[in-house]
């Protein structure tokens, strides 16, 4: 029965700065970029020395393409706006919020990507050699081990080094000496997905609200208040700090509201860091202070607004 | 001829909301709130709160009812003023209607806040 409370495998909300790609079987992978420009730059220049990276990048391209197509389809149906975009298996990708569409330069890549996408459907192994072929051709002349400093990388070699090799060297060195700069690992921020159970027929239990609030560094009360205001309902907290919400809500719906909460009350608008604090400032105003860049902004208090009278009208009149 | 330096762009403006400093607001919050509430079972209810006073709520309701094939009423709330109540989840439709330039109210999308799940 659909009404059965089901405990789904733990999913996570990814707050990676780089593109986060969700695999079909629920694996989540983040590309190693810190910003959008680098993304396209790196995917152009596949490091020749590092086949595994090559393969991974190729895989990403195929996946990214697939995901974009999916997104387009969703738009066509016109049922959700960009914010509510959720991957099939329920993974939430907050980074998609801002940079849903990355502009890829339209060069020969177009058919290359199409090929990749095709190959990706059959198996990712097939995609890798294709990309190597393509990438190895222009830089075949430029030999040498950049780590050991031989060939074109020798100190006294005067042969001009082409752009792709240089770029490749840059990323290799970056990965080696500053892995945290090259990867989004440091910035990635995950909160567990909300666990929703059904209590009876009319109530929903949001089981791990305490854990989520702890991760976001917000009080349960504030989050609860926001949830109730947004969902247009009320509820209570039970003995083990679980939130009992009146009404039937799915995990996806709670997730959407939480995501909005994060955008509004958690992330820093200046540097997008989720490492922030919410304090009550002067004149009853709430301020979000960022722990990474120090910026401070005021946030609106949560207002419940108009709430229509639902049911029980007879009882209230009497 | 336009000189790049003379554009009236405020670099210190709050990121995200451009109207933060505006004073011409219809009521204290200035926003139109579209909310959803659950009723029994799968039934839902949409409320539209804070429509500008210059519009006749009754007429708007009439158009909406016809357009989205749903019933609805106007509730007079002591705090929030007149609130349009519609049957079912009409949030998206109402939002589009309020923004629509041709047959809608031509409101600014920034002043509309859609709540709910
Ligand atoms: Zn910040």
Tab-separated table of C-alpha atoms and ligand atoms in Angstrom:
chain	number	residue	atom	x	y	z
A	1	UNK	CA	0.000	0.000	0.000
A	2	UNK	CA	1.133	3.487	-0.686
A	3	UNK	CA	0.017	4.539	2.740
A	4	UNK	CA	2.589	2.368	4.426
A	5	UNK	CA	5.346	4.384	5.974
A	6	UNK	CA	8.380	3.488	3.995
A	7	UNK	CA	11.905	4.072	5.060
A	8	UNK	CA	13.766	4.932	1.957
A	9	UNK	CA	17.508	4.633	1.688
A	10	UNK	CA	19.295	7.665	2.976
A	11	UNK	CA	19.448	10.339	0.449
A	12	UNK	CA	21.187	13.580	0.737
A	13	UNK	CA	20.825	17.134	-0.304
A	14	UNK	CA	23.973	18.155	-2.029
A	15	UNK	CA	25.186	21.667	-1.738
A	16	UNK	CA	28.173	21.323	-3.949
A	17	UNK	CA	29.348	24.349	-5.816
A	18	UNK	CA	30.363	22.283	-8.772
A	19	UNK	CA	27.948	20.391	-10.859
A	20	UNK	CA	26.490	17.487	-9.004
A	21	UNK	CA	25.397	14.624	-11.090
A	22	UNK	CA	23.098	11.946	-9.954
A	23	UNK	CA	23.551	8.514	-11.322
A	24	UNK	CA	20.728	6.217	-12.211
A	25	UNK	CA	21.427	3.889	-9.340
A	26	UNK	CA	21.484	6.645	-6.775
A	27	UNK	CA	25.176	7.385	-6.774
A	28	UNK	CA	26.048	10.984	-6.476
A	29	UNK	CA	29.119	12.434	-8.009
A	30	UNK	CA	30.486	15.901	-7.960
A	31	UNK	CA	32.653	17.233	-10.695
A	32	UNK	CA	35.870	18.785	-9.634
A	33	UNK	CA	35.074	22.372	-10.375
A	34	UNK	CA	34.744	25.405	-8.278
A	35	UNK	CA	33.008	27.451	-10.889
A	36	UNK	CA	31.229	27.222	-14.184
A	37	UNK	CA	33.939	28.486	-16.457
A	38	UNK	CA	36.387	25.949	-15.257
A	39	UNK	CA	33.873	23.260	-15.920
A	40	UNK	CA	33.859	23.762	-19.610
A	41	UNK	CA	37.544	24.474	-19.682
A	42	UNK	CA	38.511	21.269	-18.034
A	43	UNK	CA	36.162	19.091	-19.937
A	44	UNK	CA	37.744	20.350	-23.121
A	45	UNK	CA	41.181	19.366	-22.171
A	46	UNK	CA	41.162	15.832	-21.028
A	47	UNK	CA	44.423	15.102	-19.288
A	48	UNK	CA	46.249	12.645	-21.515
A	49	UNK	CA	48.376	11.276	-18.720
A	50	UNK	CA	45.438	10.367	-16.567
A	51	UNK	CA	43.082	7.928	-18.141
A	52	UNK	CA	40.880	7.484	-15.153
A	53	UNK	CA	40.152	11.169	-14.997
A	54	UNK	CA	39.471	11.032	-18.678
A	55	UNK	CA	36.941	8.308	-18.260
A	56	UNK	CA	35.246	10.034	-15.420
A	57	UNK	CA	34.975	13.268	-17.303
A	58	UNK	CA	33.569	11.471	-20.273
A	59	UNK	CA	31.039	9.791	-18.087
A	60	UNK	CA	30.069	13.097	-16.621
A	61	UNK	CA	29.462	14.604	-19.990
A	62	UNK	CA	27.146	11.836	-20.976
A	63	UNK	CA	25.301	12.058	-17.728
A	64	UNK	CA	25.151	15.785	-17.761
A	65	UNK	CA	23.647	15.683	-21.179
A	66	UNK	CA	21.044	13.200	-20.120
A	67	UNK	CA	20.129	15.254	-17.149
A	68	UNK	CA	19.749	18.387	-19.172
A	69	UNK	CA	17.410	16.648	-21.518
A	70	UNK	CA	15.335	15.518	-18.604
A	71	UNK	CA	15.204	19.029	-17.303
A	72	UNK	CA	13.986	20.313	-20.623
A	73	UNK	CA	11.242	17.783	-20.711
A	74	UNK	CA	10.102	18.831	-17.320
A	75	UNK	CA	9.915	22.393	-18.410
A	76	UNK	CA	7.868	21.385	-21.357
A	77	UNK	CA	5.327	19.789	-19.131
A	78	UNK	CA	5.346	22.999	-17.203
A	79	UNK	CA	4.393	21.608	-13.863
A	80	UNK	CA	7.312	22.677	-11.751
A	81	UNK	CA	9.568	25.655	-11.738
A	82	UNK	CA	13.310	25.369	-11.689
A	83	UNK	CA	13.535	25.393	-7.973
A	84	UNK	CA	11.464	22.311	-7.603
A	85	UNK	CA	13.563	20.232	-9.872
A	86	UNK	CA	14.306	16.889	-8.375
A	87	UNK	CA	16.118	14.050	-9.947
A	88	UNK	CA	14.238	10.839	-10.512
A	89	UNK	CA	15.417	9.020	-7.468
A	90	UNK	CA	14.664	11.863	-5.134
A	91	UNK	CA	18.122	13.308	-4.847
A	92	UNK	CA	18.101	17.011	-4.464
A	93	UNK	CA	20.576	19.092	-6.312
A	94	UNK	CA	20.704	22.554	-4.946
A	95	UNK	CA	23.454	23.628	-7.242
A	96	UNK	CA	21.121	23.124	-10.135
A	97	UNK	CA	19.098	25.903	-8.697
A	98	UNK	CA	21.442	28.622	-9.747
A	99	UNK	CA	23.157	27.156	-12.722
A	100	UNK	CA	20.666	24.900	-14.225
A	101	UNK	CA	21.944	25.382	-17.673
A	102	UNK	CA	25.542	25.708	-18.389
A	103	UNK	CA	26.476	27.195	-21.640
A	104	UNK	CA	28.705	24.913	-23.571
A	105	UNK	CA	30.553	26.381	-26.467
A	106	UNK	CA	29.036	25.142	-29.670
A	107	UNK	CA	31.909	23.712	-31.581
A	108	UNK	CA	32.631	20.241	-32.773
A	109	UNK	CA	31.627	19.162	-29.317
A	110	UNK	CA	28.030	18.993	-30.332
A	111	UNK	CA	28.294	15.848	-32.344
A	112	UNK	CA	30.976	14.638	-30.002
A	113	UNK	CA	28.575	14.935	-27.144
A	114	UNK	CA	25.825	13.321	-29.072
A	115	UNK	CA	28.122	10.400	-29.708
A	116	UNK	CA	28.996	10.274	-26.082
A	117	UNK	CA	25.390	10.283	-25.070
A	118	UNK	CA	24.749	7.403	-27.413
A	119	UNK	CA	27.693	5.500	-26.129
A	120	UNK	CA	26.695	6.321	-22.597
A	121	UNK	CA	23.388	4.584	-23.134
A	122	UNK	CA	25.128	1.386	-24.154
A	123	UNK	CA	27.786	1.472	-21.495
A	124	UNK	CA	30.159	4.009	-20.160
A	125	UNK	CA	33.196	1.989	-21.113
A	126	UNK	CA	32.473	2.617	-24.733
A	127	UNK	CA	32.516	6.350	-24.219
A	128	UNK	CA	35.990	6.516	-22.828
A	129	UNK	CA	38.020	5.322	-25.811
A	130	UNK	CA	36.070	7.563	-28.123
A	131	UNK	CA	36.994	10.597	-26.107
A	132	UNK	CA	40.607	9.567	-25.905
A	133	UNK	CA	40.880	9.238	-29.623
A	134	UNK	CA	39.481	12.664	-30.103
A	135	UNK	CA	41.600	14.306	-27.494
A	136	UNK	CA	44.838	12.506	-28.140
A	137	UNK	CA	44.973	13.565	-31.795
A	138	UNK	CA	45.796	17.279	-31.481
A	139	UNK	CA	48.310	16.847	-28.700
A	140	UNK	CA	50.025	13.764	-30.023
A	141	UNK	CA	53.124	15.719	-30.968
A	142	UNK	CA	53.586	17.031	-27.503
A	143	UNK	CA	55.224	14.261	-25.547
A	144	UNK	CA	56.816	14.248	-22.210
A	145	UNK	CA	56.080	13.675	-18.596
A	146	UNK	CA	55.124	16.902	-16.960
A	147	UNK	CA	55.820	15.632	-13.491
A	148	UNK	CA	59.324	14.453	-14.294
A	149	UNK	CA	59.987	17.385	-16.573
A	150	UNK	CA	60.922	15.469	-19.705
A	151	UNK	CA	60.075	16.001	-23.382
A	152	UNK	CA	58.334	19.284	-23.966
A	153	UNK	CA	58.270	19.929	-20.260
A	154	UNK	CA	62.048	19.881	-20.021
A	155	UNK	CA	63.449	23.059	-18.590
A	156	UNK	CA	65.520	23.997	-21.615
A	157	UNK	CA	63.020	22.937	-24.248
A	158	UNK	CA	61.969	25.865	-26.389
A	159	UNK	CA	59.127	24.242	-28.278
A	160	UNK	CA	55.913	26.140	-27.717
A	161	UNK	CA	53.510	24.177	-25.605
A	162	UNK	CA	49.941	24.197	-26.747
A	163	UNK	CA	47.129	25.554	-24.663
A	164	UNK	CA	45.564	22.254	-23.829
A	165	UNK	CA	48.750	20.803	-22.460
A	166	UNK	CA	49.324	23.857	-20.347
A	167	UNK	CA	45.805	23.759	-19.050
A	168	UNK	CA	46.216	20.107	-18.338
A	169	UNK	CA	49.358	20.823	-16.408
A	170	UNK	CA	47.612	23.500	-14.427
A	171	UNK	CA	44.877	21.147	-13.338
A	172	UNK	CA	47.288	18.335	-12.578
A	173	UNK	CA	49.360	20.581	-10.382
A	174	UNK	CA	46.272	21.976	-8.751
A	175	UNK	CA	44.970	18.519	-7.976
A	176	UNK	CA	48.316	17.501	-6.557
A	177	UNK	CA	49.144	20.431	-4.363
A	178	UNK	CA	45.758	21.934	-3.540
A	179	UNK	CA	43.168	19.202	-3.793
A	180	UNK	CA	40.655	21.198	-1.794
A	181	UNK	CA	40.807	24.028	-4.297
A	182	UNK	CA	40.333	21.735	-7.244
A	183	UNK	CA	37.541	19.700	-5.796
A	184	UNK	CA	34.261	20.861	-4.451
A	185	UNK	CA	34.748	18.628	-1.445
A	186	UNK	CA	35.398	21.441	0.957
A	187	UNK	CA	32.355	23.322	-0.081
A	188	UNK	CA	30.013	20.413	-0.369
A	189	UNK	CA	27.359	20.536	2.282
A	190	UNK	CA	24.922	17.809	2.867
A	191	UNK	CA	21.914	17.482	4.994
A	192	UNK	CA	20.049	14.235	5.348
A	193	UNK	CA	16.730	14.013	3.577
A	194	UNK	CA	13.650	14.395	5.676
A	195	UNK	CA	12.194	11.142	6.904
A	196	UNK	CA	8.458	11.202	6.658
A	197	UNK	CA	6.194	8.682	8.255
A	198	UNK	CA	2.465	8.571	8.175
A	199	UNK	CA	0.670	8.565	11.439
A	200	UNK	CA	-2.845	7.371	11.001
A	201	UNK	CA	-4.548	8.863	8.045
A	202	UNK	CA	-4.251	12.543	8.675
A	203	UNK	CA	-0.902	13.181	10.222
A	204	UNK	CA	2.662	13.097	9.007
A	205	UNK	CA	5.659	12.580	11.206
A	206	UNK	CA	8.804	14.386	10.261
A	207	UNK	CA	11.190	12.137	12.118
A	208	UNK	CA	14.642	13.619	11.686
A	209	UNK	CA	13.895	17.296	12.074
A	210	UNK	CA	16.248	17.552	15.042
A	211	UNK	CA	19.141	16.192	13.025
A	212	UNK	CA	18.427	18.439	10.074
A	213	UNK	CA	18.159	21.497	12.280
A	214	UNK	CA	21.431	20.630	13.913
A	215	UNK	CA	23.094	20.469	10.522
A	216	UNK	CA	21.648	23.780	9.480
A	217	UNK	CA	22.435	25.314	12.877
A	218	UNK	CA	18.905	26.517	13.333
A	219	UNK	CA	16.505	25.952	16.137
A	220	UNK	CA	13.781	23.374	15.763
A	221	UNK	CA	11.226	26.044	16.571
A	222	UNK	CA	12.262	28.291	13.740
A	223	UNK	CA	12.198	25.519	11.193
A	224	UNK	CA	8.910	24.224	12.542
A	225	UNK	CA	7.389	27.655	12.340
A	226	UNK	CA	8.473	27.968	8.747
A	227	UNK	CA	7.171	24.535	7.844
A	228	UNK	CA	3.794	25.214	9.368
A	229	UNK	CA	3.509	28.613	7.737
A	230	UNK	CA	4.393	27.237	4.335
A	231	UNK	CA	2.301	24.120	4.540
A	232	UNK	CA	-0.635	26.043	5.924
A	233	UNK	CA	-1.107	23.672	8.789
A	234	UNK	CA	-0.186	23.094	12.386
A	235	UNK	CA	1.177	20.312	14.511
A	236	UNK	CA	3.120	19.372	17.555
A	237	UNK	CA	6.370	17.865	18.727
A	238	UNK	CA	6.294	14.389	20.206
A	239	UNK	CA	8.366	12.840	22.962
A	240	UNK	CA	11.400	12.040	20.853
A	241	UNK	CA	11.545	15.503	19.253
A	242	UNK	CA	9.832	14.356	16.120
A	243	UNK	CA	7.497	16.782	14.465
A	244	UNK	CA	3.916	15.720	13.986
A	245	UNK	CA	2.338	17.663	11.143
A	246	UNK	CA	-1.373	17.735	10.524
A	247	UNK	CA	-2.175	16.740	6.993
A	248	UNK	CA	-0.660	14.299	4.556
A	249	UNK	CA	2.677	15.273	3.173
A	250	UNK	CA	5.169	13.376	1.123
A	251	UNK	CA	8.875	13.429	1.640
A	252	UNK	CA	9.262	15.328	-1.595
A	253	UNK	CA	6.974	18.085	-0.436
A	254	UNK	CA	8.721	18.524	2.878
A	255	UNK	CA	11.999	18.533	1.007
A	256	UNK	CA	10.801	21.360	-1.208
A	257	UNK	CA	9.855	23.472	1.749
A	258	UNK	CA	13.133	22.742	3.475
A	259	UNK	CA	15.000	23.744	0.393
A	260	UNK	CA	13.188	27.044	0.376
A	261	UNK	CA	14.014	27.478	4.024
A	262	UNK	CA	17.668	26.930	3.272
A	263	UNK	CA	17.658	29.446	0.463
A	264	UNK	CA	15.891	32.004	2.586
A	265	UNK	CA	17.355	31.489	6.032
A	266	UNK	CA	20.548	29.484	5.745
A	267	UNK	CA	22.690	30.200	2.713
A	268	UNK	CA	24.736	33.354	2.577
A	269	UNK	CA	23.582	35.510	-0.307
A	270	UNK	CA	27.061	36.875	-0.817
A	271	UNK	CA	29.203	33.759	-0.959
A	272	UNK	CA	26.496	31.067	-0.891
A	273	UNK	CA	28.073	29.374	2.052
A	274	UNK	CA	25.654	27.436	4.228
A	275	UNK	CA	27.826	28.041	7.250
A	276	UNK	CA	25.811	30.845	8.771
A	277	UNK	CA	24.186	31.820	12.010
A	278	UNK	CA	20.775	33.248	12.654
A	279	UNK	CA	20.546	35.708	15.513
A	280	UNK	CA	18.047	38.128	16.773
A	281	UNK	CA	19.478	41.554	16.240
A	282	UNK	CA	18.247	44.894	17.442
A	283	UNK	CA	14.589	45.911	16.901
A	284	UNK	CA	13.288	42.370	16.797
A	285	UNK	CA	14.893	41.779	13.422
A	286	UNK	CA	16.579	38.545	12.522
A	287	UNK	CA	19.979	38.554	10.949
A	288	UNK	CA	21.888	35.863	9.138
A	289	UNK	CA	25.617	36.191	9.689
A	290	UNK	CA	27.973	34.282	7.451
A	291	UNK	CA	30.812	32.445	9.081
A	292	UNK	CA	32.936	32.260	5.954
A	293	UNK	CA	32.758	35.768	4.541
A	294	UNK	CA	31.343	37.681	7.457
A	295	UNK	CA	28.483	39.265	5.580
A	296	UNK	CA	25.315	39.964	7.459
A	297	UNK	CA	21.822	40.301	6.086
A	298	UNK	CA	18.431	40.714	7.604
A	299	UNK	CA	15.792	38.100	7.011
A	300	UNK	CA	12.070	38.470	7.302
A	301	UNK	CA	10.295	37.031	10.263
A	302	UNK	CA	8.107	34.068	9.456
A	303	UNK	CA	4.530	35.128	9.000
A	304	UNK	CA	1.697	32.705	8.920
A	305	UNK	CA	-0.613	35.003	7.006
A	306	UNK	CA	-4.167	34.208	6.225
A	307	UNK	CA	-5.324	30.779	7.104
A	308	UNK	CA	-8.651	29.583	5.888
A	309	UNK	CA	-10.981	27.749	8.111
A	310	UNK	CA	-10.822	24.131	7.137
A	311	UNK	CA	-13.355	21.635	8.404
A	312	UNK	CA	-14.895	21.512	11.820
A	313	UNK	CA	-16.957	24.504	10.973
A	314	UNK	CA	-19.957	23.238	12.808
A	315	UNK	CA	-18.000	22.737	15.972
A	316	UNK	CA	-16.483	26.205	15.844
A	317	UNK	CA	-19.778	27.903	15.342
A	318	UNK	CA	-21.477	26.144	18.196
B	1	UNK	CA	25.178	57.926	-26.835
B	2	UNK	CA	25.438	56.154	-23.574
B	3	UNK	CA	28.282	56.456	-21.153
B	4	UNK	CA	28.953	53.304	-19.238
B	5	UNK	CA	29.852	55.083	-16.044
B	6	UNK	CA	26.647	57.050	-15.772
B	7	UNK	CA	24.310	54.145	-15.450
B	8	UNK	CA	22.260	54.149	-12.296
B	9	UNK	CA	23.301	50.808	-10.967
B	10	UNK	CA	23.663	50.509	-7.247
B	11	UNK	CA	26.499	48.134	-6.467
B	12	UNK	CA	25.509	48.072	-2.807
B	13	UNK	CA	21.967	46.966	-3.435
B	14	UNK	CA	20.932	43.782	-1.711
B	15	UNK	CA	21.504	40.798	-3.922
B	16	UNK	CA	18.359	39.124	-5.107
B	17	UNK	CA	15.645	41.625	-4.368
B	18	UNK	CA	15.672	44.836	-6.312
B	19	UNK	CA	12.727	46.443	-4.623
B	20	UNK	CA	14.042	46.399	-1.111
B	21	UNK	CA	13.963	50.150	-0.777
B	22	UNK	CA	10.629	50.812	-2.402
B	23	UNK	CA	8.050	52.654	-0.413
B	24	UNK	CA	5.087	52.426	-2.751
B	25	UNK	CA	3.548	49.380	-1.259
B	26	UNK	CA	-0.031	48.349	-1.222
B	27	UNK	CA	-0.019	47.115	2.339
B	28	UNK	CA	2.719	46.817	4.860
B	29	UNK	CA	4.312	43.736	3.376
B	30	UNK	CA	3.591	44.622	-0.229
B	31	UNK	CA	3.556	41.044	-1.307
B	32	UNK	CA	0.741	39.043	-2.711
B	33	UNK	CA	0.738	35.674	-1.018
B	34	UNK	CA	-0.605	32.634	-2.733
B	35	UNK	CA	-0.978	29.785	-0.288
B	36	UNK	CA	-2.248	26.291	-0.249
B	37	UNK	CA	-3.981	24.418	2.510
B	38	UNK	CA	-4.910	20.808	2.779
B	39	UNK	CA	-8.472	19.852	3.412
B	40	UNK	CA	-9.717	16.381	4.039
B	41	UNK	CA	-8.318	13.746	1.761
B	42	UNK	CA	-6.792	14.901	-1.477
B	43	UNK	CA	-8.691	18.146	-1.434
B	44	UNK	CA	-6.897	21.425	-1.238
B	45	UNK	CA	-7.688	25.079	-1.033
B	46	UNK	CA	-5.836	28.033	-2.507
B	47	UNK	CA	-5.844	31.459	-0.919
B	48	UNK	CA	-4.756	34.704	-2.522
B	49	UNK	CA	-3.961	37.386	-0.016
B	50	UNK	CA	-2.921	40.981	-0.484
B	51	UNK	CA	-4.175	41.838	-3.952
B	52	UNK	CA	-3.860	45.555	-4.661
B	53	UNK	CA	-6.875	47.547	-3.561
B	54	UNK	CA	-7.322	49.084	-6.984
B	55	UNK	CA	-8.723	45.821	-8.270
B	56	UNK	CA	-12.260	44.739	-7.671
B	57	UNK	CA	-11.863	41.417	-5.936
B	58	UNK	CA	-15.315	40.264	-6.986
B	59	UNK	CA	-14.543	40.783	-10.621
B	60	UNK	CA	-11.221	39.054	-10.323
B	61	UNK	CA	-12.847	36.124	-8.602
B	62	UNK	CA	-15.428	35.892	-11.326
B	63	UNK	CA	-12.794	35.769	-14.020
B	64	UNK	CA	-10.680	33.265	-12.138
B	65	UNK	CA	-13.612	30.997	-11.458
B	66	UNK	CA	-14.499	30.918	-15.093
B	67	UNK	CA	-10.959	30.621	-16.306
B	68	UNK	CA	-9.782	27.850	-14.036
B	69	UNK	CA	-13.115	26.120	-13.673
B	70	UNK	CA	-13.192	26.175	-9.916
B	71	UNK	CA	-15.409	27.588	-7.274
B	72	UNK	CA	-14.297	30.229	-4.853
B	73	UNK	CA	-15.297	32.932	-2.429
B	74	UNK	CA	-14.036	36.132	-0.942
B	75	UNK	CA	-13.323	35.994	2.760
B	76	UNK	CA	-13.093	39.193	4.713
B	77	UNK	CA	-10.388	38.730	7.257
B	78	UNK	CA	-9.998	41.268	10.010
B	79	UNK	CA	-6.228	41.406	9.662
B	80	UNK	CA	-5.539	40.492	6.082
B	81	UNK	CA	-8.454	42.220	4.411
B	82	UNK	CA	-10.153	40.556	1.508
B	83	UNK	CA	-8.779	37.178	0.642
B	84	UNK	CA	-9.785	35.122	-2.348
B	85	UNK	CA	-10.338	31.473	-1.598
B	86	UNK	CA	-10.383	28.928	-4.376
B	87	UNK	CA	-11.076	25.249	-4.463
B	88	UNK	CA	-8.205	23.030	-5.424
B	89	UNK	CA	-4.587	23.807	-6.060
B	90	UNK	CA	-4.760	26.851	-8.320
B	91	UNK	CA	-1.466	28.345	-7.264
B	92	UNK	CA	0.285	28.105	-10.578
B	93	UNK	CA	-2.712	29.244	-12.575
B	94	UNK	CA	-3.363	32.193	-10.311
B	95	UNK	CA	0.266	33.203	-10.356
B	96	UNK	CA	0.299	33.180	-14.135
B	97	UNK	CA	-2.953	35.049	-14.258
B	98	UNK	CA	-1.700	37.804	-11.983
B	99	UNK	CA	1.420	38.312	-14.049
B	100	UNK	CA	-0.133	37.885	-17.478
B	101	UNK	CA	0.126	41.004	-19.586
B	102	UNK	CA	-2.597	40.191	-22.071
B	103	UNK	CA	-5.520	38.929	-20.094
B	104	UNK	CA	-4.228	39.112	-16.570
B	105	UNK	CA	-3.520	41.820	-14.052
B	106	UNK	CA	-0.031	42.706	-15.318
B	107	UNK	CA	1.445	42.555	-11.866
B	108	UNK	CA	5.131	42.308	-11.187
B	109	UNK	CA	6.159	38.723	-10.575
B	110	UNK	CA	8.482	39.891	-7.817
B	111	UNK	CA	5.595	41.001	-5.665
B	112	UNK	CA	4.000	37.580	-5.716
B	113	UNK	CA	5.042	34.945	-3.259
B	114	UNK	CA	3.859	31.420	-3.784
B	115	UNK	CA	3.921	29.302	-0.669
B	116	UNK	CA	3.353	25.657	0.005
B	117	UNK	CA	4.979	22.442	-0.955
C	1	LIG	ZN1	29.176	34.500	3.056
